[in-house]
Coordinates of C-alpha atoms and ligand atoms in Angstrom, one line a residue:
Chain A
M1083 CA 95.1 98.1 60.1
K1084 CA 97.2 95.5 58.2
K1085 CA 95.2 92.6 56.9
K1086 CA 98.1 90.2 57.2
I1087 CA 101.0 89.8 59.6
Q1088 CA 103.9 87.6 58.7
G1089 CA 107.0 86.6 60.5
R1090 CA 108.7 84.3 63.0
A1091 CA 107.2 83.0 66.1
F1092 CA 108.6 83.2 69.7
V1093 CA 106.8 80.7 72.0
L1094 CA 106.3 81.3 75.7
G1095 CA 104.3 79.4 78.4
K1096 CA 101.4 80.5 80.6
N1097 CA 101.2 83.3 83.2
I1098 CA 103.9 85.4 81.5
D1099 CA 103.6 88.4 83.9
T1100 CA 104.7 91.9 83.4
D1101 CA 107.9 91.5 85.5
Q1102 CA 109.0 88.8 83.1
I1103 CA 108.1 91.0 80.1
I1104 CA 110.0 94.0 81.5
P1105 CA 111.7 93.7 84.9
A1106 CA 110.8 96.6 87.2
E1107 CA 114.4 97.8 87.4
H1108 CA 114.2 98.9 83.8
L1109 CA 111.1 101.0 84.2
V1110 CA 113.1 104.1 84.7
Y1111 CA 113.7 104.9 81.0
S1112 CA 111.8 107.5 79.0
L1113 CA 109.2 106.0 76.6
S1114 CA 109.1 109.1 74.4
D1115 CA 112.8 109.7 73.8
P1116 CA 113.6 107.7 70.7
E1117 CA 117.2 106.8 71.8
E1118 CA 116.5 106.1 75.4
S1119 CA 113.4 104.1 74.7
K1120 CA 115.5 101.6 72.8
N1121 CA 116.4 100.3 76.2
Y1122 CA 112.9 98.9 76.4
G1123 CA 113.5 96.8 73.3
K1124 CA 116.8 95.7 74.6
F1125 CA 115.3 94.3 77.8
A1126 CA 112.0 93.1 76.4
L1127 CA 111.1 89.6 77.8
S1128 CA 114.4 89.6 79.6
G1129 CA 112.8 88.5 82.9
V1130 CA 111.6 85.2 81.4
P1131 CA 113.7 82.4 83.1
G1132 CA 116.1 80.9 80.5
K1133 CA 114.4 77.5 80.3
D1134 CA 111.1 79.1 79.5
S1135 CA 112.4 81.5 76.9
G1136 CA 111.7 80.4 73.3
L1137 CA 109.9 77.1 73.7
P1138 CA 110.0 74.1 73.3
K1139 CA 113.9 74.2 73.4
G1140 CA 114.3 77.1 75.8
N1141 CA 117.3 79.3 76.4
I1142 CA 116.7 81.4 73.3
P1143 CA 117.1 85.1 74.0
F1144 CA 114.2 87.1 72.6
V1145 CA 116.6 89.9 71.8
E1146 CA 120.2 89.2 71.1
D1147 CA 122.9 90.9 73.2
G1148 CA 123.5 94.4 72.2
Q1149 CA 120.4 94.6 70.0
Y1150 CA 117.1 96.3 70.6
R1151 CA 115.1 94.6 67.9
S1152 CA 114.1 91.0 68.0
Q1153 CA 114.2 88.6 65.0
F1154 CA 110.8 87.4 66.2
N1155 CA 107.7 89.6 65.6
I1156 CA 104.9 87.2 66.6
I1157 CA 104.6 86.0 70.2
I1158 CA 102.7 82.7 70.9
G1159 CA 101.7 82.5 74.6
G1160 CA 99.7 80.4 77.0
S1161 CA 96.9 81.5 79.3
N1162 CA 96.8 84.7 81.4
F1163 CA 99.4 86.5 79.2
G1164 CA 100.5 89.8 80.6
C1165 CA 99.2 89.3 84.1
G1166 CA 100.7 91.4 86.9
S1167 CA 101.2 95.1 86.9
S1168 CA 99.5 97.8 84.9
R1169 CA 102.8 99.0 83.4
E1170 CA 102.3 100.1 79.8
H1171 CA 106.0 99.6 79.5
A1172 CA 105.1 96.0 78.9
P1173 CA 103.3 96.2 75.6
A1174 CA 105.5 99.2 74.7
C1175 CA 108.7 97.3 75.1
M1176 CA 107.4 94.5 72.9
E1177 CA 106.4 96.9 70.2
I1178 CA 109.9 98.6 70.4
A1179 CA 111.5 95.2 70.0
G1180 CA 109.3 94.7 66.8
V1181 CA 106.3 92.6 68.0
Q1182 CA 103.3 93.0 65.7
A1183 CA 101.0 90.4 67.1
V1184 CA 100.6 88.2 70.2
V1185 CA 98.5 85.1 70.0
A1186 CA 97.7 83.8 73.4
E1187 CA 95.1 81.5 75.0
S1188 CA 93.9 84.3 77.2
Y1189 CA 95.1 87.7 78.5
A1190 CA 95.2 89.6 81.7
R1191 CA 92.8 92.4 81.5
I1192 CA 95.0 95.5 81.9
F1193 CA 97.7 94.2 79.5
Y1194 CA 95.0 93.4 76.9
R1195 CA 93.5 96.8 77.2
N1196 CA 96.8 98.6 77.1
S1197 CA 97.8 96.8 74.0
I1198 CA 94.7 98.0 72.2
D1199 CA 94.2 101.5 73.7
G1200 CA 97.8 102.3 73.1
G1201 CA 97.9 100.7 69.6
F1202 CA 101.1 98.7 70.3
F1203 CA 100.3 95.4 68.5
I1204 CA 97.3 93.2 68.0
P1205 CA 96.4 90.8 70.8
L1206 CA 94.7 87.8 69.4
E1207 CA 93.2 84.8 71.1
A1208 CA 93.9 81.2 70.0
K1209 CA 91.2 78.6 70.2
Q1210 CA 93.6 75.8 71.1
K1211 CA 96.9 75.3 72.8
L1212 CA 99.1 76.7 70.1
T1213 CA 102.1 76.7 72.5
E1214 CA 102.2 72.9 72.0
E1215 CA 101.9 73.1 68.2
I1216 CA 104.2 75.9 67.2
Q1217 CA 108.0 76.0 67.7
T1218 CA 110.1 79.1 68.2
G1219 CA 111.4 80.2 64.8
D1220 CA 108.5 78.8 62.8
E1221 CA 107.3 81.0 60.0
I1222 CA 103.8 82.3 60.7
T1223 CA 101.1 84.1 58.7
I1224 CA 98.2 85.7 60.5
D1225 CA 95.2 86.6 58.3
L1226 CA 93.0 89.2 60.1
Q1227 CA 90.2 88.9 57.6
T1228 CA 89.6 85.2 58.1
Y1229 CA 91.0 85.1 61.6
T1230 CA 93.4 82.3 60.9
L1231 CA 97.0 81.5 61.7
T1232 CA 99.0 79.5 59.3
N1233 CA 102.2 77.8 60.4
E1234 CA 104.1 77.9 57.1
T1235 CA 106.9 75.8 58.5
Q1236 CA 104.7 73.0 59.5
K1237 CA 102.0 73.6 56.9
K1238 CA 99.1 73.8 59.3
T1239 CA 96.3 76.4 59.7
Y1240 CA 94.4 77.2 62.9
S1241 CA 91.4 79.5 63.5
L1242 CA 91.6 82.4 66.0
N1243 CA 88.8 84.2 67.9
S1244 CA 87.6 87.3 66.2
L1245 CA 88.6 90.6 67.8
G1246 CA 85.0 91.5 68.7
D1247 CA 84.0 95.1 69.5
V1248 CA 87.6 96.3 70.1
I1249 CA 88.3 96.1 66.4
D1250 CA 87.0 99.7 66.1
I1251 CA 89.8 101.0 68.4
I1252 CA 92.4 98.8 66.6
E1253 CA 91.3 100.1 63.2
A1254 CA 91.4 103.7 64.4
G1255 CA 94.9 103.1 65.7
N1256 CA 94.5 103.9 69.4
I1257 CA 91.9 105.1 71.9
F1258 CA 92.6 108.8 71.0
E1259 CA 92.0 108.3 67.2
Y1260 CA 88.9 106.3 68.0
A1261 CA 87.6 109.0 70.3
R1262 CA 88.3 111.6 67.6
K1263 CA 86.5 109.6 65.0
S1264 CA 83.5 109.1 67.1
G1265 CA 83.4 112.8 68.1
L1266 CA 84.2 112.2 71.8
I1267 CA 87.1 114.5 71.7
P1268 CA 87.7 117.3 69.1
S1269 CA 89.9 116.4 66.2
Chain B
M1256 CA 67.0 92.4 87.4
G1257 CA 68.9 93.6 90.5
M1258 CA 72.4 95.1 90.3
T1259 CA 75.6 94.7 92.2
I1260 CA 77.4 97.5 94.0
T1261 CA 79.8 97.7 91.1
E1262 CA 77.1 97.9 88.5
K1263 CA 75.3 100.6 90.4
I1264 CA 78.4 102.8 90.6
L1265 CA 79.2 102.3 86.9
A1266 CA 75.6 103.0 85.9
N1267 CA 75.5 106.1 88.1
H1268 CA 78.8 107.4 86.5
A1269 CA 77.6 106.6 83.0
G1270 CA 74.4 108.6 83.4
K1271 CA 72.3 105.4 83.1
T1272 CA 69.7 103.8 85.3
S1273 CA 71.1 100.4 84.8
V1274 CA 74.0 98.5 83.2
A1275 CA 74.6 94.8 82.7
P1276 CA 77.8 92.8 82.5
G1277 CA 79.4 93.1 79.0
D1278 CA 78.1 96.6 78.4
N1279 CA 80.7 99.1 77.2
V1280 CA 80.0 102.4 78.9
W1281 CA 81.9 105.7 79.2
V1282 CA 82.1 106.8 82.9
D1283 CA 82.9 110.1 84.5
V1284 CA 86.0 109.8 86.7
D1285 CA 86.2 111.1 90.3
V1286 CA 89.9 110.5 90.9
L1287 CA 92.9 109.7 88.7
M1288 CA 96.0 108.5 90.6
T1289 CA 99.4 108.1 89.2
H1290 CA 103.0 107.6 90.5
D1291 CA 106.6 108.0 89.6
V1292 CA 106.8 104.9 87.4
C1293 CA 103.8 105.6 85.2
G1294 CA 103.4 109.3 85.6
P1295 CA 106.1 110.5 83.2
G1296 CA 104.7 108.3 80.4
T1297 CA 101.2 109.4 81.1
I1298 CA 102.2 113.1 80.9
D1299 CA 104.1 112.5 77.6
I1300 CA 101.0 111.0 76.0
F1301 CA 98.7 113.6 77.5
K1302 CA 100.9 116.4 75.9
K1303 CA 101.3 114.7 72.6
Q1304 CA 97.5 114.1 72.3
F1305 CA 96.1 117.3 73.8
G1306 CA 98.9 119.8 73.1
Q1307 CA 101.9 121.1 75.0
N1308 CA 99.8 123.7 76.8
A1309 CA 96.9 121.5 77.5
K1310 CA 95.3 121.6 81.0
V1311 CA 94.1 118.6 82.9
W1312 CA 90.3 118.3 83.1
D1313 CA 90.1 119.0 86.8
P1314 CA 93.2 119.6 89.0
E1315 CA 91.2 118.7 92.1
K1316 CA 90.7 115.2 90.8
V1317 CA 94.3 114.3 90.0
V1318 CA 96.4 112.7 92.7
I1319 CA 100.2 112.1 92.2
L1320 CA 102.0 110.0 94.7
P1321 CA 105.7 109.2 94.1
D1322 CA 106.4 105.9 95.9
H1323 CA 108.1 103.3 93.7
F1324 CA 111.7 104.2 93.0
I1325 CA 112.3 106.9 95.6
F1326 CA 115.4 106.2 97.7
T1327 CA 117.8 105.4 94.9
A1328 CA 120.8 106.9 93.2
D1329 CA 119.5 105.8 89.8
P1330 CA 119.6 109.0 87.7
H1331 CA 116.7 107.9 85.4
A1332 CA 114.5 107.2 88.4
N1333 CA 115.3 110.6 89.9
R1334 CA 114.7 112.3 86.6
N1335 CA 111.2 110.8 86.5
I1336 CA 110.5 112.5 89.8
E1337 CA 111.6 115.8 88.3
I1338 CA 109.1 115.3 85.5
I1339 CA 106.1 114.7 87.7
R1340 CA 107.2 117.5 90.0
A1341 CA 107.3 120.0 87.1
F1342 CA 103.9 118.8 85.8
A1343 CA 102.3 119.2 89.2
K1344 CA 103.6 122.7 89.4
E1345 CA 102.6 123.6 85.9
Q1346 CA 99.1 122.2 86.3
K1347 CA 98.8 123.6 89.9
L1348 CA 97.8 120.2 91.3
P1349 CA 96.8 120.4 94.9
Y1350 CA 97.3 116.7 95.6
Y1351 CA 100.9 116.1 94.6
Y1352 CA 102.8 114.5 97.5
D1353 CA 106.4 115.3 96.8
V1354 CA 109.2 113.1 97.9
G1355 CA 111.8 114.9 100.1
T1356 CA 109.2 117.2 101.6
E1357 CA 106.9 117.0 104.6
N1358 CA 104.2 116.2 102.2
Y1359 CA 105.7 112.9 101.2
K1360 CA 103.3 110.0 101.9
G1361 CA 104.6 106.7 100.6
V1362 CA 102.9 103.8 98.9
C1363 CA 100.1 105.2 96.8
H1364 CA 97.2 102.8 97.6
I1365 CA 97.6 103.3 101.3
A1366 CA 98.3 107.0 101.0
L1367 CA 95.1 107.5 98.9
A1368 CA 93.1 106.0 101.8
Q1369 CA 94.9 108.0 104.5
E1370 CA 94.5 111.3 102.7
G1371 CA 90.8 110.8 102.2
H1372 CA 90.8 110.2 98.4
N1373 CA 88.9 107.0 98.7
R1374 CA 85.2 107.6 99.1
P1375 CA 82.2 105.3 98.8
G1376 CA 80.3 105.3 95.5
E1377 CA 83.1 107.0 93.5
V1378 CA 85.1 105.9 90.5
L1379 CA 88.9 105.9 90.8
F1380 CA 91.4 104.9 88.2
G1381 CA 95.1 104.5 88.9
T1382 CA 98.1 103.7 86.8
D1383 CA 98.9 100.8 89.1
S1384 CA 97.3 97.4 89.0
H1385 CA 96.7 97.3 92.8
T1386 CA 94.4 100.3 92.5
C1387 CA 91.7 97.7 93.2
T1388 CA 92.7 98.2 96.9
S1389 CA 90.4 101.2 97.1
G1390 CA 87.4 99.0 96.5
A1391 CA 87.6 98.4 100.3
F1392 CA 85.7 101.7 100.6
G1393 CA 82.7 100.6 98.6
M1394 CA 83.9 102.3 95.4
F1395 CA 84.8 101.3 91.9
S1396 CA 88.6 101.3 91.4
T1397 CA 90.9 99.7 89.0
G1398 CA 94.3 99.9 87.4
I1399 CA 95.0 101.2 83.9
G1400 CA 97.9 102.0 81.6
N1401 CA 99.5 105.3 80.6
T1402 CA 97.4 105.7 77.5
D1403 CA 94.1 105.4 79.4
A1404 CA 95.4 107.6 82.1
A1405 CA 96.4 110.3 79.6
F1406 CA 92.9 110.0 78.1
I1407 CA 91.4 110.7 81.5
L1408 CA 93.7 113.6 82.1
G1409 CA 92.4 115.3 79.0
T1410 CA 88.7 114.3 79.2
G1411 CA 87.8 113.1 82.7
K1412 CA 86.2 110.0 81.1
L1413 CA 87.1 106.5 80.2
W1414 CA 85.3 103.5 78.6
V1415 CA 84.8 100.5 80.8
K1416 CA 83.3 97.1 80.1
V1417 CA 81.0 96.3 82.9
P1418 CA 82.4 93.2 84.6
E1419 CA 80.6 90.1 85.7
A1420 CA 80.7 89.6 89.5
M1421 CA 81.9 86.9 91.8
R1422 CA 80.8 86.9 95.4
F1423 CA 82.8 85.5 98.3
E1424 CA 80.9 85.3 101.5
W1425 CA 82.6 84.4 104.8
T1426 CA 80.4 83.3 107.7
G1427 CA 81.4 82.6 111.3
T1428 CA 84.5 84.1 112.9
F1429 CA 88.1 84.0 111.8
P1430 CA 90.5 82.4 114.3
P1431 CA 92.8 85.0 115.9
Y1432 CA 95.8 83.8 113.9
I1433 CA 94.2 84.3 110.6
M1434 CA 94.7 87.6 108.7
A1435 CA 93.2 88.9 105.5
K1436 CA 96.3 87.7 103.6
D1437 CA 95.5 84.1 104.5
I1438 CA 92.0 84.5 103.1
L1439 CA 93.2 86.0 99.9
L1440 CA 95.8 83.3 99.3
H1441 CA 93.2 80.7 100.1
V1442 CA 90.7 82.1 97.6
I1443 CA 93.3 82.6 94.9
G1444 CA 94.4 79.0 95.4
D1445 CA 90.8 78.1 94.8
I1446 CA 90.1 80.1 91.7
G1447 CA 93.6 80.4 90.2
C1448 CA 95.6 83.4 88.9
D1449 CA 93.1 84.1 86.2
G1450 CA 90.0 82.9 88.0
A1451 CA 88.6 86.4 88.3
T1452 CA 89.8 87.8 85.0
Y1453 CA 87.6 90.7 83.8
R1454 CA 85.5 90.2 86.9
T1455 CA 84.5 91.9 90.2
M1456 CA 85.5 90.2 93.4
E1457 CA 82.8 91.2 95.9
W1458 CA 83.6 90.3 99.6
A1459 CA 80.7 89.8 102.0
G1460 CA 79.7 88.1 105.2
D1461 CA 79.8 89.0 108.9
A1462 CA 83.4 87.7 109.2
V1463 CA 84.5 90.2 106.5
Y1464 CA 82.5 93.1 107.9
R1465 CA 84.3 92.7 111.3
F1466 CA 87.6 93.6 109.6
S1467 CA 89.3 96.9 110.0
M1468 CA 89.8 99.1 106.9
E1469 CA 93.4 98.0 106.8
E1470 CA 92.4 94.3 106.6
R1471 CA 89.7 95.1 104.0
M1472 CA 92.3 96.9 101.9
T1473 CA 94.4 93.7 102.0
L1474 CA 91.4 91.7 100.8
C1475 CA 90.8 94.0 97.9
N1476 CA 94.5 94.6 97.1
M1477 CA 95.1 91.1 95.7
A1478 CA 92.0 90.9 93.4
I1479 CA 94.5 91.6 90.6
E1480 CA 96.5 88.5 91.5
A1481 CA 93.4 86.5 90.5
G1482 CA 93.1 88.7 87.4
G1483 CA 90.1 90.7 88.8
K1484 CA 89.1 94.0 87.4
N1485 CA 88.0 95.4 90.8
A1486 CA 87.2 94.3 94.3
V1487 CA 84.5 95.8 96.5
I1488 CA 83.2 95.7 100.0
E1489 CA 80.0 97.5 101.0
A1490 CA 80.7 100.7 102.9
D1491 CA 79.5 100.6 106.6
D1492 CA 80.2 102.3 109.9
T1493 CA 83.8 101.0 109.9
T1494 CA 84.3 102.8 106.6
F1495 CA 82.8 106.1 107.8
D1496 CA 84.7 105.9 111.1
Y1497 CA 87.9 105.7 109.1
L1498 CA 86.9 108.6 106.8
K1499 CA 86.2 110.9 109.7
G1500 CA 88.6 113.8 109.6
R1501 CA 90.1 112.7 106.3
T1502 CA 87.6 114.1 103.8
D1503 CA 84.5 116.4 103.8
K1504 CA 82.9 114.5 101.0
Q1505 CA 80.2 112.1 102.1
G1506 CA 80.2 109.6 99.2
T1507 CA 77.3 107.4 98.3
V1508 CA 76.6 104.0 99.8
H1509 CA 75.5 101.3 97.4
H1510 CA 74.2 97.9 98.3
S1511 CA 74.1 94.8 96.1
D1512 CA 70.5 93.8 95.4
A1513 CA 69.3 90.5 96.7
D1514 CA 68.5 89.4 93.1
A1515 CA 71.8 90.8 91.7
K1516 CA 73.4 88.3 89.3
Y1517 CA 76.7 86.6 90.1
C1518 CA 78.7 84.3 87.9
F1519 CA 80.2 82.7 91.1
N1520 CA 78.8 82.7 94.6
K1521 CA 80.4 80.8 97.3
T1522 CA 80.0 80.8 101.1
Y1523 CA 83.1 79.9 103.1
K1524 CA 83.4 79.0 106.8
A1525 CA 85.7 81.5 108.5
D1526 CA 86.4 79.2 111.5
E1527 CA 88.0 76.5 109.3
L1528 CA 90.8 78.5 107.7
E1529 CA 94.4 77.7 108.6
P1530 CA 97.5 79.9 107.9
V1531 CA 98.2 79.8 104.1
V1532 CA 101.2 80.5 102.0
A1533 CA 101.7 80.8 98.2
K1534 CA 104.8 78.9 97.1
P1535 CA 107.1 80.1 94.3
H1536 CA 106.5 81.3 91.6
S1537 CA 102.8 82.1 91.5
P1538 CA 100.3 83.6 93.9
D1539 CA 97.9 80.6 93.3
N1540 CA 100.5 78.0 94.3
R1541 CA 98.8 77.5 97.6
A1542 CA 99.9 75.4 100.5
L1543 CA 99.3 75.5 104.3
A1544 CA 102.1 77.1 106.2
R1545 CA 102.5 74.0 108.3
E1546 CA 103.0 71.9 105.1
C1547 CA 106.1 73.9 104.3
K1548 CA 107.8 73.7 107.6
D1549 CA 110.9 72.1 106.0
V1550 CA 111.5 75.0 103.7
K1551 CA 114.7 76.8 104.8
L1552 CA 114.6 80.6 104.4
D1553 CA 117.2 83.3 104.0
R1554 CA 115.0 86.3 104.5
S1555 CA 111.7 87.6 105.9
Y1556 CA 110.2 90.7 104.4
I1557 CA 107.3 92.6 105.9
G1558 CA 106.1 95.5 103.9
S1559 CA 104.2 96.8 100.8
C1560 CA 100.7 98.1 100.2
T1561 CA 99.3 94.7 101.1
G1562 CA 101.5 93.9 104.1
G1563 CA 103.0 97.1 105.4
K1564 CA 100.1 98.8 107.2
I1565 CA 100.1 99.4 110.9
T1566 CA 97.8 96.4 111.6
D1567 CA 100.4 94.2 109.8
F1568 CA 103.2 95.5 112.0
I1569 CA 101.1 95.1 115.2
A1570 CA 100.7 91.5 114.2
A1571 CA 104.4 91.0 113.4
A1572 CA 105.4 92.7 116.7
E1573 CA 103.1 90.4 118.7
I1574 CA 105.2 87.6 117.5
L1575 CA 108.7 89.2 117.5
N1576 CA 108.2 90.8 120.9
G1577 CA 111.1 89.7 123.2
E1578 CA 112.5 87.3 120.6
K1579 CA 115.5 87.4 118.1
V1580 CA 115.2 86.8 114.4
K1581 CA 117.3 84.0 112.9
I1582 CA 117.3 85.4 109.3
D1583 CA 117.6 88.8 107.7
T1584 CA 114.3 90.5 108.5
Y1585 CA 113.2 93.6 106.7
I1586 CA 110.4 95.9 107.9
V1587 CA 109.1 98.4 105.4
P1588 CA 106.3 100.7 106.4
A1589 CA 104.0 101.5 103.5
T1590 CA 103.6 105.2 104.4
V1591 CA 105.1 107.9 106.6
D1592 CA 102.0 107.7 108.8
V1593 CA 102.6 104.0 109.3
E1594 CA 106.3 104.7 110.1
Q1595 CA 105.3 107.3 112.7
D1596 CA 102.8 104.9 114.2
L1597 CA 105.7 102.4 114.6
H1598 CA 107.0 104.8 117.2
K1599 CA 103.6 105.3 118.8
E1600 CA 101.9 101.9 119.0
T1601 CA 103.1 99.9 122.0
I1602 CA 103.0 96.3 123.2
D1603 CA 104.1 95.7 126.8
G1604 CA 105.2 99.3 127.1
K1605 CA 107.6 99.0 124.1
T1606 CA 107.0 100.7 120.8
L1607 CA 106.8 98.5 117.7
A1608 CA 110.0 100.1 116.3
Q1609 CA 111.8 99.1 119.5
I1610 CA 110.4 95.6 119.4
F1611 CA 111.7 95.2 115.8
E1612 CA 115.1 96.7 116.6
D1613 CA 115.5 94.5 119.7
A1614 CA 114.6 91.5 117.6
G1615 CA 117.3 92.3 115.1
A1616 CA 115.1 93.4 112.2
R1617 CA 116.0 96.2 109.9
I1618 CA 113.5 99.0 109.3
G1619 CA 113.5 100.8 105.9
E1620 CA 112.0 104.0 104.7
P1621 CA 108.3 104.1 103.6
S1622 CA 108.0 103.2 99.9
C1623 CA 107.4 100.2 97.7
A1624 CA 111.1 99.1 98.2
A1625 CA 111.8 95.5 97.3
C1626 CA 108.2 94.6 96.7
L1627 CA 108.9 95.1 93.0
G1628 CA 112.7 94.6 93.0
G1629 CA 113.6 98.0 91.7
P1630 CA 117.0 99.6 91.1
K1631 CA 120.0 97.6 92.3
D1632 CA 120.4 99.6 95.5
T1633 CA 116.8 99.1 96.7
F1634 CA 116.3 98.2 100.4
G1635 CA 115.6 94.4 100.8
R1636 CA 116.0 93.6 97.1
T1637 CA 117.1 90.1 96.2
H1638 CA 120.3 89.7 94.2
G1639 CA 120.9 85.9 94.1
T1640 CA 119.2 82.7 95.1
E1641 CA 117.6 83.9 98.3
V1642 CA 114.6 82.1 99.6
V1643 CA 112.2 84.7 101.0
I1644 CA 109.0 84.8 103.0
S1645 CA 107.2 88.0 102.2
T1646 CA 104.0 89.8 103.0
T1647 CA 103.9 91.3 99.5
N1648 CA 101.5 90.3 96.8
R1649 CA 103.4 88.8 93.9
N1650 CA 106.0 86.0 93.7
F1651 CA 106.4 85.6 89.9
P1652 CA 110.1 85.0 88.9
G1653 CA 112.2 88.2 89.5
R1654 CA 109.5 90.2 91.2
M1655 CA 111.7 91.0 94.2
G1656 CA 114.8 91.5 92.1
S1657 CA 116.6 88.3 91.2
K1658 CA 115.1 85.8 88.8
E1659 CA 116.8 83.0 90.8
A1660 CA 115.2 84.0 94.1
A1661 CA 112.2 82.0 95.5
V1662 CA 109.5 83.9 97.2
Y1663 CA 106.8 82.5 99.6
L1664 CA 103.8 84.9 100.1
A1665 CA 102.4 84.9 103.6
S1666 CA 100.6 86.9 106.3
P1667 CA 102.6 89.1 108.7
Y1668 CA 102.0 86.6 111.4
T1669 CA 103.5 83.8 109.3
A1670 CA 106.4 86.0 108.0
A1671 CA 107.2 87.0 111.6
A1672 CA 107.0 83.5 113.0
S1673 CA 109.2 82.3 110.1
A1674 CA 111.8 85.0 110.9
L1675 CA 112.2 83.5 114.3
T1676 CA 112.9 79.9 113.1
G1677 CA 114.5 80.4 109.7
F1678 CA 111.9 78.0 108.2
V1679 CA 108.4 78.5 106.9
T1680 CA 106.4 78.4 110.2
D1681 CA 102.8 78.2 111.2
P1682 CA 102.3 81.3 113.5
R1683 CA 100.2 79.2 115.9
E1684 CA 103.5 77.9 117.3
F1685 CA 104.1 81.4 118.6
I1686 CA 100.7 82.6 119.6
P1687 CA 99.5 79.8 121.8
A1688 CA 98.0 82.1 124.3
R1689 CA 95.6 83.4 121.7
V1690 CA 94.7 80.1 120.2
Ligands
LIG2102 S1 104.0 98.2 97.4 FE1 104.3 96.7 95.8 S2 102.3 96.1 95.0 FE2 102.1 97.9 96.3 S3 102.1 99.6 94.9 FE3 104.2 99.3 95.6 S4 105.2 98.0 94.1 FE4 103.0 97.9 93.8

C-alpha cells in the first residue's frame, strides 16, 4: 500500500449514488477487456447533474470529452457516498478513470465494501465537512501513516479517521490476497 | 445477552453460539444469486482468481436470473447474456433461468421467492442491492459486489460484519388505502437515506404480520434506500403457506429474544398513516400525496421488484377499473408468473390485463425495464424532462434514464390514482367505498 497519495481534488456533494457514478445504460461493457473497459473511465461520474459536478463552481466534467482518464485522482464527497446499487462497476469505473482515494463524510455499505474487497482505491472518512473547505482542482496530499489530508493549495491540514480493521485487506491488495495470506484459500 | 433474528442466523452460519454487533465473522453461504448485469464481471473474477477450469463450490447453491437488460437490441447487453448462459452450461447449474426459454422468470428478487430459493434461517447473498428483499422470509440476505460474489463462487464463504439492529413495530391496523410502500417511504422519511447504514431493519408488530408475503417483500426491499444491510421479518404461517409447493427444504425459524439489543426501537401507530410519496430526487424526500396535488405529471409507471407484484397490480386495477388514464401509463409485471396472473385475476369479471388495456395503459414484458433506465430502447425509460410517478424504489437523478426527469415514488394505489388525474393524487379520492 502506498503511504502517500498526491493529486488534484474533485469535489462532490452528498448522496452521490451509483447511478450518478455510472449510469445504468453503460453497465453493459466488459470490465476485463482492457479496451472495452475504458468506456467505464469515459463515463465515470457522468450521471452527476452539471451544477453538482466539480464543486463549488459546478459544471466541471470529471472526464473530458473523448478521454477515459480524469485529471483528478482524489474525490472529496459528502455523506452517504456510493449509495444505491451494488454494482461494482461504480468503484471500478472510478479506478479506471484514475481515482486513487475517496475522502467522504460517510459511505454506503456496499460501495465501501466493494472498494476495499476489490482493491479499487482507498475509501477514507473525513472528520469534518471537507466539501465546504476544498475546491475542485486544489492540490492534495493524503498521508496514510498519520491519517491526515493536506490541502497544498490552501495550506491547510485536516485529520482523517483511521481505516480500522479493513486495513489488512487494503494492505493485502484485495479480499483474495487477504484470504490467501491468512490461509483461508490456498495460495 | 439476547440476540436478534439476524444475529442468530449469522452465529449459526459462522459455527458460533453467539455473535454481537461489530464482530467480523466468516459465514457459510446457502444461496448466491447473480444476474445479467453483474454475472459476467463475477465470472471473470472467479476465473482469474480460481483458475480457468475452476468449479463453483456447489452448483445447487448458485442461482442465475437474467432480468435487467433483457429485451434490448444493445449488442453488449446481449453478449452478457451469452456469457452467463455459457457459464451455467459449463458449471452445470440447475438454477439458471434463461431468457428466451420457458424457464425465464423475470426480476430476480421476486423470482427467487417464487422458485423457492428464499427459506427461513438461511444466508443468501446476491449481486444486487435489493437482495435485502428476501429478508421477508426470516432469513439473512444482502447485496454484494462482483468481487465478493466471485469469492463465494470459489469458497462458499464470505466475511460479514454483524450489523446493529433497528426495530420498527407497527401496532393497530393499516387503513385499506395504505400499502407497504407508504410505510417504507414514511420510515425512510423519518430516518433518512443513510439512517440504517450498516444496520438491520427488523419489522415487527401485528399490523406487519397481517401482510401477505408480497407486501412483506416490499417492506424489506427498500431497506437499502435507508442504507440498511439487511431487513428481516420473523417467519410465520404466512411464510410457510407461501413456501408450500415451492421448496422441500424446511428452513429454520428464529425469533428475536425479548432482551435482544436494538440501537433504535420505535412503535408506530398503523391507523394514523396517510398515503406518502418521495419527491425528486431522493427516497427520503417525503411528503403526503395530498400535499403534492398540484404536481403535474407526464407518466405513471407501475412495476419493478418493489411495485410489480400481483398484489400491486390488483391494487392498481381496483382504481383503474372502468376508468381512462390521462397520462402515459406503463404496467411492467416483475415476473412471468405475475404476467400470467394478470390474465387470471379478475375484478368484476374482467381480468387485470383487460382492465389495464381498457384504461389505456401499456403492458410491458416482465423484467426490470425502466426501473433503472437501461439501454435507450427500454420500455418506459425517460428521455427528457418527464415528471413521473412510479412504484419503483429509487428516484435519484437519472435513475429512470434521463438526468432531467423528475420521479415521485409512490404506492400502486397512488400511482394508479395519479394516472387518472394527471396530477399526484391521494388514492382516497378513488376508493371512497373502502374508506
Ligand atoms: S426491478 Fe429495479 S430495483 Fe428491482 S432488481 Fe430490477 S432494477 Fe433493481
